[in-house]
PDB file of C-alpha atoms in Angstrom:
ATOM      1  CA  MET A  78       0.057  -0.023  -0.002  1.00 55.00           C
ATOM      2  CA  LYS A  79       2.767   2.376   0.714  1.00 60.00           C
ATOM      3  CA  ASN A  80       4.347   1.711  -2.647  1.00 62.00           C
ATOM      4  CA  LYS A  81       1.050   2.368  -4.332  1.00 63.00           C
ATOM      5  CA  SER A  82       0.601   5.581  -2.470  1.00 67.00           C
ATOM      6  CA  LEU A  83       4.147   6.692  -3.125  1.00 63.00           C
ATOM      7  CA  LEU A  84       3.688   5.794  -6.772  1.00 61.00           C
ATOM      8  CA  PHE A  85       0.337   7.738  -6.779  1.00 60.00           C
ATOM      9  CA  ALA A  86       2.149  10.696  -5.099  1.00 64.00           C
ATOM     10  CA  VAL A  87       4.868  10.555  -7.705  1.00 62.00           C
ATOM     11  CA  LEU A  88       2.416  10.409 -10.551  1.00 56.00           C
ATOM     12  CA  VAL A  89       0.499  13.336  -9.052  1.00 62.00           C
ATOM     13  CA  SER A  90       3.678  15.232  -8.624  1.00 66.00           C
ATOM     14  CA  VAL A  91       4.719  14.420 -12.224  1.00 60.00           C
ATOM     15  CA  PHE A  92       1.279  15.270 -13.555  1.00 60.00           C
ATOM     16  CA  SER A  93       1.157  18.383 -11.573  1.00 63.00           C
ATOM     17  CA  THR A  94       4.676  19.407 -12.703  1.00 64.00           C
ATOM     18  CA  SER A  95       3.585  18.559 -16.318  1.00 64.00           C
ATOM     19  CA  ILE A  96       0.592  20.859 -16.094  1.00 65.00           C
ATOM     20  CA  GLN A  97       2.597  23.596 -14.475  1.00 71.00           C
ATOM     21  CA  ALA A  98       5.163  23.245 -17.303  1.00 68.00           C
ATOM     22  CA  LYS A  99       2.399  23.252 -19.845  1.00 75.00           C
ATOM     23  CA  ASP A 100       0.966  26.460 -18.190  1.00 76.00           C
ATOM     24  CA  LEU A 101       4.429  28.017 -18.139  1.00 72.00           C
ATOM     25  CA  VAL A 102       4.896  27.211 -21.821  1.00 75.00           C
ATOM     26  CA  ASP A 103       1.484  28.626 -22.656  1.00 80.00           C
ATOM     27  CA  THR A 104       2.371  31.659 -20.653  1.00 84.00           C
ATOM     28  CA  LEU A 105       5.699  32.092 -22.403  1.00 81.00           C
ATOM     29  CA  ASN A 106       4.053  31.631 -25.832  1.00 83.00           C
ATOM     30  CA  SER A 107       1.472  34.258 -24.856  1.00 86.00           C
ATOM     31  CA  VAL A 108       4.244  36.695 -23.806  1.00 82.00           C
ATOM     32  CA  ASP A 109       6.193  35.934 -26.976  1.00 86.00           C
ATOM     33  CA  ASN A 110       3.043  36.537 -29.006  1.00 89.00           C
ATOM     34  CA  GLY A 111       2.448  39.837 -27.078  1.00 88.00           C
ATOM     35  CA  LEU A 112       6.167  40.948 -27.706  1.00 89.00           C
ATOM     36  CA  GLN A 113       5.845  40.142 -31.342  1.00 93.00           C
ATOM     37  CA  LYS A 114       2.688  42.185 -31.652  1.00 93.00           C
ATOM     38  CA  LEU A 115       4.397  45.014 -29.751  1.00 93.00           C
ATOM     39  CA  GLN A 116       7.380  44.825 -32.095  1.00 94.00           C
ATOM     40  CA  ASN A 117       5.212  45.008 -35.131  1.00 94.00           C
ATOM     41  CA  SER A 118       3.300  47.901 -33.625  1.00 94.00           C
ATOM     42  CA  ILE A 119       6.637  49.666 -33.083  1.00 95.00           C
ATOM     43  CA  GLN A 120       7.736  48.963 -36.573  1.00 96.00           C
ATOM     44  CA  GLU A 121       4.340  50.285 -37.891  1.00 95.00           C
ATOM     45  CA  SER A 122       4.758  53.420 -35.804  1.00 95.00           C
ATOM     46  CA  LYS A 123       8.164  54.075 -37.129  1.00 95.00           C
ATOM     47  CA  ARG A 124       7.010  53.594 -40.601  1.00 96.00           C
ATOM     48  CA  GLN A 125       4.038  56.176 -40.140  1.00 96.00           C
ATOM     49  CA  ILE A 126       6.473  58.571 -38.392  1.00 96.00           C
ATOM     50  CA  ARG A 127       8.968  58.346 -41.418  1.00 96.00           C
ATOM     51  CA  GLU A 128       6.104  58.704 -43.967  1.00 96.00           C
ATOM     52  CA  ARG A 129       4.842  61.731 -42.088  1.00 96.00           C
ATOM     53  CA  LYS A 130       8.220  63.306 -41.951  1.00 96.00           C
ATOM     54  CA  GLU A 131       8.781  62.716 -45.754  1.00 96.00           C
ATOM     55  CA  ARG A 132       5.255  64.289 -46.496  1.00 95.00           C
ATOM     56  CA  ARG A 133       6.097  67.182 -44.356  1.00 95.00           C
ATOM     57  CA  GLU A 134       9.422  67.651 -46.021  1.00 95.00           C
ATOM     58  CA  ARG A 135       7.742  67.580 -49.392  1.00 92.00           C
ATOM     59  CA  ILE A 136       5.162  70.137 -48.344  1.00 91.00           C
ATOM     60  CA  GLU A 137       7.947  72.382 -46.977  1.00 91.00           C
ATOM     61  CA  ASN A 138       9.943  72.083 -50.216  1.00 89.00           C
ATOM     62  CA  ALA A 139       6.819  72.815 -52.213  1.00 86.00           C
ATOM     63  CA  TRP A 140       6.139  75.895 -50.004  1.00 86.00           C
ATOM     64  CA  ASP A 141       9.746  77.054 -50.443  1.00 85.00           C
ATOM     65  CA  ASN A 142       9.476  76.628 -54.204  1.00 81.00           C
ATOM     66  CA  LEU A 143       6.267  78.576 -54.316  1.00 79.00           C
ATOM     67  CA  LYS A 144       7.947  81.346 -52.226  1.00 79.00           C
ATOM     68  CA  ASP A 145      10.895  81.254 -54.620  1.00 79.00           C
ATOM     69  CA  ASP A 146       8.492  81.457 -57.541  1.00 78.00           C
ATOM     70  CA  ASP A 147       6.719  84.365 -55.980  1.00 81.00           C
ATOM     71  CA  TYR A 148      10.030  86.007 -55.395  1.00 81.00           C
ATOM     72  CA  ILE A 149      11.187  85.467 -58.875  1.00 83.00           C
ATOM     73  CA  GLU A 150       7.824  86.666 -60.340  1.00 86.00           C
ATOM     74  CA  LYS A 151       8.097  89.858 -58.182  1.00 87.00           C
ATOM     75  CA  ARG A 152      11.548  90.394 -59.386  1.00 86.00           C
ATOM     76  CA  TRP A 153      10.500  89.930 -63.015  1.00 90.00           C
ATOM     77  CA  ASP A 154       7.518  92.213 -62.451  1.00 92.00           C
ATOM     78  CA  ASN A 155       9.866  94.932 -60.872  1.00 93.00           C
ATOM     79  CA  TYR A 156      12.214  94.486 -63.926  1.00 94.00           C
ATOM     80  CA  VAL A 157       9.322  94.883 -66.368  1.00 95.00           C
ATOM     81  CA  ASP A 158       8.107  97.890 -64.552  1.00 95.00           C
ATOM     82  CA  GLN A 159      11.531  99.460 -64.389  1.00 96.00           C
ATOM     83  CA  GLN A 160      11.917  98.914 -68.145  1.00 96.00           C
ATOM     84  CA  ALA A 161       8.481 100.562 -68.863  1.00 96.00           C
ATOM     85  CA  ARG A 162       9.491 103.481 -66.593  1.00 96.00           C
ATOM     86  CA  GLU A 163      12.678 103.885 -68.614  1.00 97.00           C
ATOM     87  CA  ARG A 164      11.042 103.702 -71.919  1.00 96.00           C
ATOM     88  CA  LYS A 165       8.401 106.341 -70.815  1.00 96.00           C
ATOM     89  CA  GLN A 166      11.198 108.565 -69.573  1.00 97.00           C
ATOM     90  CA  ARG A 167      13.075 108.190 -72.864  1.00 96.00           C
ATOM     91  CA  ALA A 168       9.749 108.852 -74.884  1.00 96.00           C
ATOM     92  CA  GLU A 169       9.236 111.929 -72.816  1.00 96.00           C
ATOM     93  CA  GLN A 170      12.795 113.209 -73.452  1.00 97.00           C
ATOM     94  CA  ARG A 171      12.393 112.647 -77.159  1.00 96.00           C
ATOM     95  CA  LYS A 172       9.052 114.490 -77.104  1.00 95.00           C
ATOM     96  CA  ARG A 173      10.577 117.457 -75.171  1.00 96.00           C
ATOM     97  CA  ARG A 174      13.585 117.580 -77.509  1.00 95.00           C
ATOM     98  CA  PHE A 175      11.102 117.411 -80.542  1.00 95.00           C
ATOM     99  CA  VAL A 176       8.927 120.270 -79.061  1.00 95.00           C
ATOM    100  CA  ASP A 177      11.986 122.259 -78.103  1.00 94.00           C
ATOM    101  CA  LYS A 178      13.447 121.920 -81.654  1.00 94.00           C
ATOM    102  CA  LEU A 179      10.030 122.603 -83.187  1.00 93.00           C
ATOM    103  CA  THR A 180       9.716 125.722 -80.863  1.00 94.00           C
ATOM    104  CA  SER A 181      13.234 126.790 -81.785  1.00 93.00           C
ATOM    105  CA  ASP A 182      12.511 126.306 -85.463  1.00 91.00           C
ATOM    106  CA  LEU A 183       9.313 128.196 -85.253  1.00 91.00           C
ATOM    107  CA  ASN A 184      10.980 131.033 -83.434  1.00 91.00           C
ATOM    108  CA  SER A 185      13.681 131.232 -85.959  1.00 90.00           C
ATOM    109  CA  ALA A 186      11.251 131.173 -88.840  1.00 89.00           C
ATOM    110  CA  ILE A 187       9.288 133.937 -87.111  1.00 89.00           C
ATOM    111  CA  ARG A 188      12.597 135.937 -86.607  1.00 88.00           C
ATOM    112  CA  ASP A 189      13.523 135.329 -90.217  1.00 85.00           C
ATOM    113  CA  ALA A 190      10.048 136.312 -91.368  1.00 86.00           C
ATOM    114  CA  THR A 191      10.060 139.544 -89.298  1.00 87.00           C
ATOM    115  CA  ASN A 192      13.589 140.440 -90.424  1.00 83.00           C
ATOM    116  CA  THR A 193      12.935 139.929 -94.115  1.00 73.00           C
ATOM    117  CA  HIS A 194       9.949 142.264 -94.155  1.00 60.00           C
TER     118      HIS A 194
END
């Protein structure tokens, strides 16, 4: 009887240890799965952060290009305006010279006409 109860105690102990080992393996597998999910989540977060950073850089570059385009356009507009002002000034100078010459010629013609009579 002692041998049977000792054998029974050993079997219960082995069975109990086996159940505990199985529980431990299940727990370790669960922890491993949890860590794997966490790692995947971290990788996904890193990917999203990288994509957002790239998108932000593209937007900033596009904005800088727009500002550069505006700057270039303003410079061009200023150049065109300056050229127009210079052409207008030259035209006014030609007109003044023409009027001055015409006035001078008329005055000379009047003097000549009054001197000859």
